[in-house]
Short mmCIF file of C-alpha atoms and ligand atoms in Angstrom, two decimals:
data_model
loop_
_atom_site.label_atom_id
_atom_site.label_comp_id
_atom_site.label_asym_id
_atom_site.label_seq_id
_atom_site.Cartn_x
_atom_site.Cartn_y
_atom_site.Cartn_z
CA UNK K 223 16.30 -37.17 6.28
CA UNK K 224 13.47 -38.92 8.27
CA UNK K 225 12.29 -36.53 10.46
CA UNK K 226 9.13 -34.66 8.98
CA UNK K 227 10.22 -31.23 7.88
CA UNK K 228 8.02 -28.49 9.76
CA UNK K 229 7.42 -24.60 9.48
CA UNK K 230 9.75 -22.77 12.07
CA UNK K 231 7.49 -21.03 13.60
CA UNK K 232 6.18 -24.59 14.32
CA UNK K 233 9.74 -25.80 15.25
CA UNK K 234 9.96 -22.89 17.80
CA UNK K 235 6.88 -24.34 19.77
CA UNK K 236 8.60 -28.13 20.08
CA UNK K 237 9.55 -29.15 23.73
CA UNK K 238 13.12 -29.52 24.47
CA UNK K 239 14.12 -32.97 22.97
CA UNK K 240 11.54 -33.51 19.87
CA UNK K 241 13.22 -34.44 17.24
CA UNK K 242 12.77 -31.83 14.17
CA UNK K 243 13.66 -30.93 10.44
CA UNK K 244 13.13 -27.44 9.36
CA UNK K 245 14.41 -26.04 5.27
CA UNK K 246 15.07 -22.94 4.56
CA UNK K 247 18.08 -20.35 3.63
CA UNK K 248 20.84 -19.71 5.45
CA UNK K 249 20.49 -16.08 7.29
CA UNK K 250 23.78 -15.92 9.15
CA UNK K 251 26.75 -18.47 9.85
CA UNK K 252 29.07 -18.66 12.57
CA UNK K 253 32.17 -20.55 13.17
CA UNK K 254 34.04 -21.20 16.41
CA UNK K 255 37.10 -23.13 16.76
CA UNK K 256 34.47 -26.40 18.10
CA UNK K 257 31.47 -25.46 16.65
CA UNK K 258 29.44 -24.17 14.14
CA UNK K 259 26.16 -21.55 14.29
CA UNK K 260 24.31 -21.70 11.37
CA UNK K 261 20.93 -19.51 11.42
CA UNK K 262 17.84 -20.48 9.02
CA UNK K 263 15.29 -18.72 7.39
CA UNK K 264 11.81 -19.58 6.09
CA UNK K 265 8.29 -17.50 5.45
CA UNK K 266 7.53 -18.03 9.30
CA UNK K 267 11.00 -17.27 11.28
CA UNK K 268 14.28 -17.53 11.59
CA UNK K 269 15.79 -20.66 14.09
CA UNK K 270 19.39 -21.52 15.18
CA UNK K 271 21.34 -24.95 14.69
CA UNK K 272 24.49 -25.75 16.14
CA UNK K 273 26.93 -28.40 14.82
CA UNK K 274 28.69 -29.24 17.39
CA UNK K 275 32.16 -31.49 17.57
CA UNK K 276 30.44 -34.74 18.09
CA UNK K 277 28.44 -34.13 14.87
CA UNK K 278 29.22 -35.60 11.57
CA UNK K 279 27.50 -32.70 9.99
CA UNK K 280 30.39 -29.96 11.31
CA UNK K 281 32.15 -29.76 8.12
CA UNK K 282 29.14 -29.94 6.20
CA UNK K 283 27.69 -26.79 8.04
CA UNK K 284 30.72 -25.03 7.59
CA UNK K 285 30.84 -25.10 4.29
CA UNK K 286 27.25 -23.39 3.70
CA UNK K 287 27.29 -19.48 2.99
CA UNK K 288 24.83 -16.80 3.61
CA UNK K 289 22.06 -17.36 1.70
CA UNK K 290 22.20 -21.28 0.42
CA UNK K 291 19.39 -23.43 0.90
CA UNK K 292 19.38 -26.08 3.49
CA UNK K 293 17.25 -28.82 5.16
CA UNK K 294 18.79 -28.98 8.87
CA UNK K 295 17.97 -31.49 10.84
CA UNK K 296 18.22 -32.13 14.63
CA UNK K 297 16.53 -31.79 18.35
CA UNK K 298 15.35 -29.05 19.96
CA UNK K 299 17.06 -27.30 23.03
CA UNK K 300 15.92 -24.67 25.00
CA UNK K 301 18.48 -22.24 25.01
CA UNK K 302 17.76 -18.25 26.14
CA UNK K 303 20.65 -16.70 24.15
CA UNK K 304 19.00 -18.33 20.71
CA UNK K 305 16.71 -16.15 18.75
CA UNK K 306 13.35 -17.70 19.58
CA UNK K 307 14.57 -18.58 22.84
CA UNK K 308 15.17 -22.55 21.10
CA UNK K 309 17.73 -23.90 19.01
CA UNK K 310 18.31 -27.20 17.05
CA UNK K 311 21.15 -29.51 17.67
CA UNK K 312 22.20 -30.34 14.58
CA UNK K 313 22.81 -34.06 13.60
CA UNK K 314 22.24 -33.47 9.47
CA UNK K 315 22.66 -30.35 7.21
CA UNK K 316 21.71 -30.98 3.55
CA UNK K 317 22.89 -28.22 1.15
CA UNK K 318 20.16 -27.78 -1.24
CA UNK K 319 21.54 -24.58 -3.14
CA UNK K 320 25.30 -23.42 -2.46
CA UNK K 321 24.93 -19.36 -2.78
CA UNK K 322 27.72 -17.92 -4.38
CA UNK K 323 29.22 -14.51 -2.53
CA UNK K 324 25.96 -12.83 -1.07
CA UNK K 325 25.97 -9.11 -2.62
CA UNK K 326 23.83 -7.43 -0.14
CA UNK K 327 26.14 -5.65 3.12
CA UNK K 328 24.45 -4.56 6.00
CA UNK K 329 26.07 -1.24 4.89
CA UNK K 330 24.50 -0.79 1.41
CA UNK K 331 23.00 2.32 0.47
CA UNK K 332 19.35 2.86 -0.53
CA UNK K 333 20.30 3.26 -4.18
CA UNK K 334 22.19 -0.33 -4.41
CA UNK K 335 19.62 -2.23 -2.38
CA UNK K 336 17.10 -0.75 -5.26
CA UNK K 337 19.43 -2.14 -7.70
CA UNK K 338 19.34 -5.85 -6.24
CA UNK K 339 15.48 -5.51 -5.41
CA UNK K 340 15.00 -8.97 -6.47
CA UNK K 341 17.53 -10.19 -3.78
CA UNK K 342 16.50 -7.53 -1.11
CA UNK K 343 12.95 -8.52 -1.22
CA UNK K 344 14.71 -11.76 0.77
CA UNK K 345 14.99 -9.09 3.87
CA UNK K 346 13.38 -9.66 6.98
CA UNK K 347 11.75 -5.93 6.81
CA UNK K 348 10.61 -6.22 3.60
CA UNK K 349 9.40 -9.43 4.48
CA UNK K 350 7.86 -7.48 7.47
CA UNK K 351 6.62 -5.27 4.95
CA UNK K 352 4.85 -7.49 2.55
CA UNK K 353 2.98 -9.33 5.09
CA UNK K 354 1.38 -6.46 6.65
CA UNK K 355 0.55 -5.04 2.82
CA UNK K 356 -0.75 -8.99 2.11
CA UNK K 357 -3.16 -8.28 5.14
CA UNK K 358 -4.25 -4.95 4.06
CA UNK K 359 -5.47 -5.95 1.12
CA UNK K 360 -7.10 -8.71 2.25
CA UNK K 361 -9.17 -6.47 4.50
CA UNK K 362 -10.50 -4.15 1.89
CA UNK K 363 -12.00 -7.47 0.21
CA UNK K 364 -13.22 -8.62 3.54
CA UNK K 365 -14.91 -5.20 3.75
CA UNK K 366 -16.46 -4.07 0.38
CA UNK K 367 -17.60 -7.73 0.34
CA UNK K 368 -19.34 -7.53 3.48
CA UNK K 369 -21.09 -3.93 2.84
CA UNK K 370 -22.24 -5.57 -0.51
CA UNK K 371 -19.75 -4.37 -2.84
CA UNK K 372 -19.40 -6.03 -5.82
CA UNK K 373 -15.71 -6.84 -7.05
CA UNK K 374 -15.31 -5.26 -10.86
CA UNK K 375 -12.16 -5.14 -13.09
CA UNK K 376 -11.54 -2.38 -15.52
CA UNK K 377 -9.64 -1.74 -18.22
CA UNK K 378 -5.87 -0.01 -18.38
CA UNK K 379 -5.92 0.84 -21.60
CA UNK K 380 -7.91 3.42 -21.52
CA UNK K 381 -8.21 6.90 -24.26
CA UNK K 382 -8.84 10.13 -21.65
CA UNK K 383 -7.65 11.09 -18.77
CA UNK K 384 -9.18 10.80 -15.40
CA UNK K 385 -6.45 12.62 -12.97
CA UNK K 386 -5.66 15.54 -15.62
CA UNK K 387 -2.95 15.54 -18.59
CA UNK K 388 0.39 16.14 -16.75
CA UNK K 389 0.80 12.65 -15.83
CA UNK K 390 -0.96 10.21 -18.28
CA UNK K 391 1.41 7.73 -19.81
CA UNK K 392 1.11 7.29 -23.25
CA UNK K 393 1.13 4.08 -24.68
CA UNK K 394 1.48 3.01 -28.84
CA UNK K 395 -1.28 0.95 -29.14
CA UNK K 396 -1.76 -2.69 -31.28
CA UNK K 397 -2.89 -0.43 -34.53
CA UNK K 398 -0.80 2.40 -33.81
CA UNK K 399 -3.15 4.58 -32.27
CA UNK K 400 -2.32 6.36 -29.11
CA UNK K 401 -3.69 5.27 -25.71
CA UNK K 402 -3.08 5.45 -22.60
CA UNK K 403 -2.18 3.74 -19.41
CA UNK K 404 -5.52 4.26 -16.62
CA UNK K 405 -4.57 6.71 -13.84
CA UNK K 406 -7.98 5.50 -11.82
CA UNK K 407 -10.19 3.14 -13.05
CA UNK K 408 -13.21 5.82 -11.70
CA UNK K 409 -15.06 6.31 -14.98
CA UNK K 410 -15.73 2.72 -15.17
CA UNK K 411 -17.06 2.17 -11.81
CA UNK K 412 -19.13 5.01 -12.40
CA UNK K 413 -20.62 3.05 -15.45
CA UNK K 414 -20.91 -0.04 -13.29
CA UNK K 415 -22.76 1.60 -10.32
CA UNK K 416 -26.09 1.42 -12.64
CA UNK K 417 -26.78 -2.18 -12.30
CA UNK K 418 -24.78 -3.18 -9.49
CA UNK K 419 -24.76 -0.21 -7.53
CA UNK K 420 -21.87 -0.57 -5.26
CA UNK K 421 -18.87 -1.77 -7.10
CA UNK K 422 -15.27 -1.66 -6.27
CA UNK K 423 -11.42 -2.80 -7.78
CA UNK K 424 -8.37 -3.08 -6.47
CA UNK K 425 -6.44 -2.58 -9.23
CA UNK K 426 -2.94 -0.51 -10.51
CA UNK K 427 -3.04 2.64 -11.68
CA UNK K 428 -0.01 4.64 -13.56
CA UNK K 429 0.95 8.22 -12.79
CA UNK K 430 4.11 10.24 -15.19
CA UNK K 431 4.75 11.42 -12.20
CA UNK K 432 7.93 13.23 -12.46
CA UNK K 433 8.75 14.86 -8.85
CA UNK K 434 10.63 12.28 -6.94
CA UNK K 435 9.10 12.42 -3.62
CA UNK K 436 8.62 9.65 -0.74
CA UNK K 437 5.48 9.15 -1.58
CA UNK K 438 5.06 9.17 -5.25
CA UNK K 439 4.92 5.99 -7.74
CA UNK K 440 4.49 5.48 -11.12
CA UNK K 441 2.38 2.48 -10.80
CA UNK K 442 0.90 1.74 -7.72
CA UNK K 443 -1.81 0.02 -6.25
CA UNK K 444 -5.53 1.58 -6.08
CA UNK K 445 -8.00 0.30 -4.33
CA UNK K 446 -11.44 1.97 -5.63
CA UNK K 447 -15.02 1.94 -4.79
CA UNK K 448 -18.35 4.01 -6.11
CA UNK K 449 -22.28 3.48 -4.73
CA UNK K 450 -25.24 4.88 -6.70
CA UNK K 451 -27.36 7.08 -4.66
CA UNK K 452 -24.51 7.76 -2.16
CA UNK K 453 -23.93 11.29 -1.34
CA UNK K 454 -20.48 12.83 -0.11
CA UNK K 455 -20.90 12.02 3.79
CA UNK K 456 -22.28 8.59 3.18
CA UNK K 457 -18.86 8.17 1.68
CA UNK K 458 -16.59 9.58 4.51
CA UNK K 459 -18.56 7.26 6.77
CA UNK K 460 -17.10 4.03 4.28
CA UNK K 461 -13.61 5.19 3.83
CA UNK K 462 -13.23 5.97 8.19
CA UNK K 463 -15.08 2.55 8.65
CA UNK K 464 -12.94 0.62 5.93
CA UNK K 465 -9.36 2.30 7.29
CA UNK K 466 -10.36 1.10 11.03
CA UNK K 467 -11.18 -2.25 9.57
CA UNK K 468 -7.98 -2.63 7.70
CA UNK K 469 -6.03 -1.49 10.73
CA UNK K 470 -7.56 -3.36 13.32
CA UNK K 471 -7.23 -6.57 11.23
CA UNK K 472 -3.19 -5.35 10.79
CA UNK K 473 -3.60 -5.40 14.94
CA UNK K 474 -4.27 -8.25 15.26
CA UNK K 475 -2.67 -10.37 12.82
CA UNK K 476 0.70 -8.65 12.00
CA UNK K 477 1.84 -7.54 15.42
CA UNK K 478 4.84 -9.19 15.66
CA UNK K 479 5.92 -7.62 12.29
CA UNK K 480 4.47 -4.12 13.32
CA UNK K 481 6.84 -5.23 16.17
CA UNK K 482 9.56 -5.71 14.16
CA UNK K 483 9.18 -2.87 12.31
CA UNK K 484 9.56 -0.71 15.55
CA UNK K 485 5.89 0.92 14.47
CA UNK K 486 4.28 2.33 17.29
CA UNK K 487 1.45 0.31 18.29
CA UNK K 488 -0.47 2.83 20.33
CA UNK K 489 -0.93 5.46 17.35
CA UNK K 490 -2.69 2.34 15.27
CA UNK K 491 -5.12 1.52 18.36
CA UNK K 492 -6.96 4.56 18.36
CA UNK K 493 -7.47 4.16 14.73
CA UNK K 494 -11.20 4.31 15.35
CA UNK K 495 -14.07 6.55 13.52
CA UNK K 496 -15.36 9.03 13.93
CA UNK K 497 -12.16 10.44 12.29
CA UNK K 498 -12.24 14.29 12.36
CA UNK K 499 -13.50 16.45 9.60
CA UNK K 500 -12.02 19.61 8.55
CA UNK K 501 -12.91 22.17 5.85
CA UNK K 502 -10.49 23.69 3.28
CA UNK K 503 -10.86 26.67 5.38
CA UNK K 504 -10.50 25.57 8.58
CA UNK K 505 -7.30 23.98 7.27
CA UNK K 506 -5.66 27.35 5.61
CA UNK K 507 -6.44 28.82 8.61
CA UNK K 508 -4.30 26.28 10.98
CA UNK K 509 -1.60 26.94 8.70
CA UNK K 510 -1.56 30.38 8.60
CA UNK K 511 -1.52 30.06 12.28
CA UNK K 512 1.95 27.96 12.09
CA UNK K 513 2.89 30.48 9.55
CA UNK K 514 2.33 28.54 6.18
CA UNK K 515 0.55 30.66 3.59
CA UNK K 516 -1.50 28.96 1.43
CA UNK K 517 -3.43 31.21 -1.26
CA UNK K 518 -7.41 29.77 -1.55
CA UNK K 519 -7.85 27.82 -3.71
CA UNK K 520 -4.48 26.10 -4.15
CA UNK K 521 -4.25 22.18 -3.46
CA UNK K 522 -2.43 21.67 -0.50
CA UNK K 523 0.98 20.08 -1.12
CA UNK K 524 3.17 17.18 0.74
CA UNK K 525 4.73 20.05 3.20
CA UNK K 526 1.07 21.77 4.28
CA UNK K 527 -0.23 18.26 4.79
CA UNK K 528 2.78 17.14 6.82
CA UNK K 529 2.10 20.47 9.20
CA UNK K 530 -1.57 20.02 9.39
CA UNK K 531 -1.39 16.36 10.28
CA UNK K 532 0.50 17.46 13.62
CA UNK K 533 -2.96 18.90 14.66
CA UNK K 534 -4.42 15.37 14.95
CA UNK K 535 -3.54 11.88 16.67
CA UNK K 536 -5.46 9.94 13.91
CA UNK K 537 -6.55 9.83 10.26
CA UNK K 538 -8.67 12.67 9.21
CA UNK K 539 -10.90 14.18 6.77
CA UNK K 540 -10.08 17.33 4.70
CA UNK K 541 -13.80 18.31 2.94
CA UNK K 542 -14.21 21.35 0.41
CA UNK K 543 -11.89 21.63 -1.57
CA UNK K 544 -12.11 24.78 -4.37
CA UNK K 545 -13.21 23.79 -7.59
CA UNK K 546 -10.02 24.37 -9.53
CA UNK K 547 -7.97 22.65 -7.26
CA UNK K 548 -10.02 19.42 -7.67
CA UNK K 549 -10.55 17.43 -11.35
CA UNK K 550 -13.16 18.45 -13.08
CA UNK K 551 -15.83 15.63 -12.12
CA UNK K 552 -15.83 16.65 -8.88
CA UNK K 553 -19.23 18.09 -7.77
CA UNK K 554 -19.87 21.62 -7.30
CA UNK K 555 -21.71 22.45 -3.76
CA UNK K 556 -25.08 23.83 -4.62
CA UNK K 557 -24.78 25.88 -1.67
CA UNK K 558 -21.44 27.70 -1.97
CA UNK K 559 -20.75 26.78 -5.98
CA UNK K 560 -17.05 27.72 -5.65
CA UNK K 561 -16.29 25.00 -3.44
CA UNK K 562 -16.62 21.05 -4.58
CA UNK K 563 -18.29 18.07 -2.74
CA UNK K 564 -14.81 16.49 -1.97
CA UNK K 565 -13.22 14.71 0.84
CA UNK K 566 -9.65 13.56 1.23
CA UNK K 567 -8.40 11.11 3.72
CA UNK K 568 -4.96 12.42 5.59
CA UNK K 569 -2.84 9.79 7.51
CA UNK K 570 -1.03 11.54 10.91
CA UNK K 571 2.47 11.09 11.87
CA UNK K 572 3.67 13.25 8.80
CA UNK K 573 1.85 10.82 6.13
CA UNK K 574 -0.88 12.95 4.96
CA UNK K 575 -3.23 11.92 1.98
CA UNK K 576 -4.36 8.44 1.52
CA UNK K 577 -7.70 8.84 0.12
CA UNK K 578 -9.46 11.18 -2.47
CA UNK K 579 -12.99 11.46 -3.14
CA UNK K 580 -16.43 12.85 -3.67
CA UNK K 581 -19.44 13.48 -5.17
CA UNK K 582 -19.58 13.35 -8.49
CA UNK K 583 -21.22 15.27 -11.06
CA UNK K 584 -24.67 13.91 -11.88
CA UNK K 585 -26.11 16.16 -14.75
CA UNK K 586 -25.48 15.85 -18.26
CA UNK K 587 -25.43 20.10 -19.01
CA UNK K 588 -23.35 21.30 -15.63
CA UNK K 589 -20.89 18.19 -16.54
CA UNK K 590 -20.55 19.41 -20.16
CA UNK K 591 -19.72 22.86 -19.00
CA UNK K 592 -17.02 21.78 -16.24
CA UNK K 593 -15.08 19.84 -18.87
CA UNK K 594 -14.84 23.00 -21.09
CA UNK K 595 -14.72 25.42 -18.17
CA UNK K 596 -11.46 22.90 -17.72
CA UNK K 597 -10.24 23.45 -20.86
CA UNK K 598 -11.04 19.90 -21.82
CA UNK K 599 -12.95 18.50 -24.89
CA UNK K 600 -16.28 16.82 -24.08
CA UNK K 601 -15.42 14.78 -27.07
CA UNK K 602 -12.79 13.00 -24.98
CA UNK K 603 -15.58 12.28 -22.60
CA UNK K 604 -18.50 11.10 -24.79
CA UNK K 605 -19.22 7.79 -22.89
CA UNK K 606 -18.69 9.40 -19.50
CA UNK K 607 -21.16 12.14 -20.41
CA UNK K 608 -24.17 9.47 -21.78
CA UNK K 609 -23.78 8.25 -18.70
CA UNK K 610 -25.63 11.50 -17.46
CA UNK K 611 -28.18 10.85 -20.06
CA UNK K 612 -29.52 7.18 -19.29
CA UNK K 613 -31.04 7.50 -16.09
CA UNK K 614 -28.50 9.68 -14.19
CA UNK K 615 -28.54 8.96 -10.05
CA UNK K 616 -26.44 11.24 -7.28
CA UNK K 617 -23.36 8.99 -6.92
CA UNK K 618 -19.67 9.08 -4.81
CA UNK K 619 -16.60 7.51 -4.73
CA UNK K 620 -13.54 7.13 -3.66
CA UNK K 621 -9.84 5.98 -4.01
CA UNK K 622 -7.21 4.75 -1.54
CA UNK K 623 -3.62 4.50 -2.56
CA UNK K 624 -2.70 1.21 -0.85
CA UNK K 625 0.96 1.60 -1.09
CA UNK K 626 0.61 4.60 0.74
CA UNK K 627 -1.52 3.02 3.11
CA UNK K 628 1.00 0.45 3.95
CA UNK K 629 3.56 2.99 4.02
CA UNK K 630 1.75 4.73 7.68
CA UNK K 631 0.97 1.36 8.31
CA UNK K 632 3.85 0.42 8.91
CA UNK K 633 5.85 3.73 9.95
CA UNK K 634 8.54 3.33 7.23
CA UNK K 635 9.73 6.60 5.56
CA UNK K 636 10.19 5.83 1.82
CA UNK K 637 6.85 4.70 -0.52
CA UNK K 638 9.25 2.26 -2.28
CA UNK K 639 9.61 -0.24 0.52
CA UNK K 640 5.32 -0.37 0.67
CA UNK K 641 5.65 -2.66 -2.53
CA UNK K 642 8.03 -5.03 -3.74
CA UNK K 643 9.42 -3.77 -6.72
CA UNK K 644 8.39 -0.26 -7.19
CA UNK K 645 8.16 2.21 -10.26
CA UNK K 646 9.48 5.50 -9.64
CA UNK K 647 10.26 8.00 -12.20
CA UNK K 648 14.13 7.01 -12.10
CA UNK K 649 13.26 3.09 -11.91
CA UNK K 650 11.77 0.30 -13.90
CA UNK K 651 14.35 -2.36 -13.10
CA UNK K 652 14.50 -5.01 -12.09
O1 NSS M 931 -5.85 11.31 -7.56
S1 NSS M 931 -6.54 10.79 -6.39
O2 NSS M 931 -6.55 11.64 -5.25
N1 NSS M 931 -8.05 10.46 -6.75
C1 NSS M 931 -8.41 9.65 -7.77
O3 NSS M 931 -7.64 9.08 -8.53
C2 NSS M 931 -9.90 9.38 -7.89
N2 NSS M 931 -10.22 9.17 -9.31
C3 NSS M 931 -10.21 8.16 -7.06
C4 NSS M 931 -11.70 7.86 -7.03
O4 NSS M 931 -12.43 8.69 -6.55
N3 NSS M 931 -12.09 6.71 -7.52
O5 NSS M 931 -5.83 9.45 -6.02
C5 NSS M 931 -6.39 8.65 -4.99
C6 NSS M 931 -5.30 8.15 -4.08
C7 NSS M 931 -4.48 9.25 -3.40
O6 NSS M 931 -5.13 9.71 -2.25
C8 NSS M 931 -3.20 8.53 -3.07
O7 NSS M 931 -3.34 7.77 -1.88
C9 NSS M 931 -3.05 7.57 -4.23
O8 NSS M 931 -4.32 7.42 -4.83
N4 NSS M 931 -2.10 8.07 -5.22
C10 NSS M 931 -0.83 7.65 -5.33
N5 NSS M 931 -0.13 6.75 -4.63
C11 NSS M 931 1.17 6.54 -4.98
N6 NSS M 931 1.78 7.17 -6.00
C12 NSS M 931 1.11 8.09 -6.73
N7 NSS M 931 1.72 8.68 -7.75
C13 NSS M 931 -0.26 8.36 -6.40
N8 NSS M 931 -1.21 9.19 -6.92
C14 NSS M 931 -2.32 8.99 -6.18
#
């Protein structure tokens, strides 16, 4: 081949009669009686070539199958019907990789699709998918790096839990001791926040979760972040700020995929703070209202959230929580002691939490008697609690569950298609 072989997004924008090469996999074949359609595939696009009668490369194109990987060369051709709007006239077709009998139907269930992951991923969705998730997560770094974050990495071995008991995943460590697998890396950024004050990680963090739900993984991705002398609205201000950031850059960079995707557009424009705040309260009393009972001082599950986030056209801020349905580092309000200094982050359209956070406890003697008011050992919690002892500071933080971030991002129903091979509790393979 002598033509140089270019992206085809970059092929697309050729006049009519450049010559062009473009390599990729084949996404769909066609044969007429004269002719041959065979469609390509690459990280930017998909294009069109068409072996035609007078080319040498007809019986070469028909033999490739859905799937194989080609270099096609050829000129360009307007042509409306074509995806794109251009197409290539074929003159060479070089088979790289023959595929053998593509497994994935455009009728295959849920279940199978799971099971070939590793194929699926080759989806344009997923694809879709992946690039707006690639763009979230560049925007948190853009952001925490340009509020003065520092980036930290913590450990995920870790010996006490975080998130409570239920769901810690025990692991047989090296010497045989147990250990576990880090549910939020939290503790350590609290550690970190006196030298560097504002830290953050974007980092996994592993849930037993054993409900199957749309919006529950066993491993997902956290994206974390804690700032010494920050109290709890200093925080909300962040986390609204950050989530307008993140979606505006999706905006603007990933609209033909949000396109794609069939998302609706207008719902992400008027992503923009201030997001509302409601109290626990205020929210138990909108249910009752729509007839949901909630007793106080329950944690509001995936069906409450999904009700309350009808009330509201953008993401917004649940504050108050009761103490016991928050962990037990959460901050007590001096004012009203049976409430905590909390915030979570709900997504609208039906997505509900995305964030959870706080204030955090800050002295040594009122943090000793939560954890055994918890029916927790403050053994388990020794380094956490000297933390209290060495200079203790007010301090908040926060985590956002970036799967389920890219999941209202973009407008898909099922957590599992956020990330590319997810954990669930029926699913570890491939
Ligand atoms: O349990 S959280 O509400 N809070 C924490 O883990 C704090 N220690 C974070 C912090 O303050 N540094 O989890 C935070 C978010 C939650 O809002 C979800 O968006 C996400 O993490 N999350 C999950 N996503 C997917 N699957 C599961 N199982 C899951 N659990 C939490």
């Amino acid at each position: 081949m002598r033509t140089e072989i270019v992206p085809v997004k970059e092929a697309l924008k050729l006049p009519q009669g450049s010559p062009v090469a473009v390599r990729g996999w084949v996404y769909r074949r066609r044969d007429l009686k004269k002719k041959a359609f065979v469609v390509v595939r690459d990280s930017t696009g998909i294009m069109q070539a068409v072996f035609g009668e007078d080319s040498r490369a007809l019986s070469e194109a028909r033999k490739v199958t859905v799937e194989s990987s080609v270099v096609v060369e050829g000129i360009v051709r307007d042509d409306p019907r074509a995806p794109g709007g251009k197409e290539i006239v074929g003159t060479g077709i070089e088979i790289i990789g023959l595929a053998e009998n593509f497994p994935i139907r455009r009728d295959a269930s849920r279940e199978f699709l799971l099971d070939v992951r590793h194929l699926a991923v080759r989806s344009r969705r997923l694809t879709s998918i992946f690039k707006v998730r690639d763009t979230a997560f560049q925007a948190v770094h853009e952001f925490f790096r340009s509020r003065g974050f520092y980036e930290v990495h913590c450990p995920m071995f870790i010996t006490a839990a975080v998130e409570g008991g239920a769901t810690l995943f025990e692991v047989k460590y090296v010497d045989g001791r147990k250990v576990y697998l880090t549910q939020s890396s939290q503790f350590y950024l609290e550690s970190l926040i006196f030298s560097l004050e504002k830290v953050y990680t974007v980092a996994p963090s592993f849930r037993a979760e054993k409900s199957r739900t749309r919006r529950h993984l066993t491993e997902f991705w956290h994206a974390e972040a804690e700032a010494a002398w920050a109290h709890l609205g200093d925080m909300m201000k962040i986390e609204e700020e950050l989530i307008a950031h993140i979606t505006r850059r999706v905006l603007e960079k990933r609209r033909e995929e949000l396109e794609l995707l069939g998302r609706d557009i207008e719902a992400l424009k008027r992503v923009e703070p201030p997001f509302p705040r409601i109290s626990y309260d205020e929210a138990l009393s909108i249910l009752e209202d729509k007839g949901v009972h909630v007793e106080w001082g329950e944690d509001l599950g995936a069906d409450e959230e999904r009700v309350l986030t009808q009330e509201f056209d953008k993401p917004f801020f649940l504050y108050g929580f009761p103490e016991k349905a928050k962990a037990f580092y959460h901050k007590n309000d001096p004012k009203r002691p049976e409430v905590t200094l909390s915030a979570d982050l709900l997504a609208p359209e039906g997505y509900g939490e995305i964030i959870g956070g706080g204030e955090r406890i800050e002295d040594k003697d009122e943090l000793i008697a939560k954890i055994k008011k918890f029916g927790l050992n403050p053994e388990d919690y020794q380094w956490y609690i000297d933390l209290r002892r060495y200079g203790t500071v007010p301090h908040a933080g926060f985590g956002l569950g970036m799967d389920r971030l890219v999941m209202w991002l973009t407008g898909i129903d099922h957590i599992v298609d956020a990330i590319p091979f997810p954990r669930t509790v029926n699913r570890v393979y491939p």
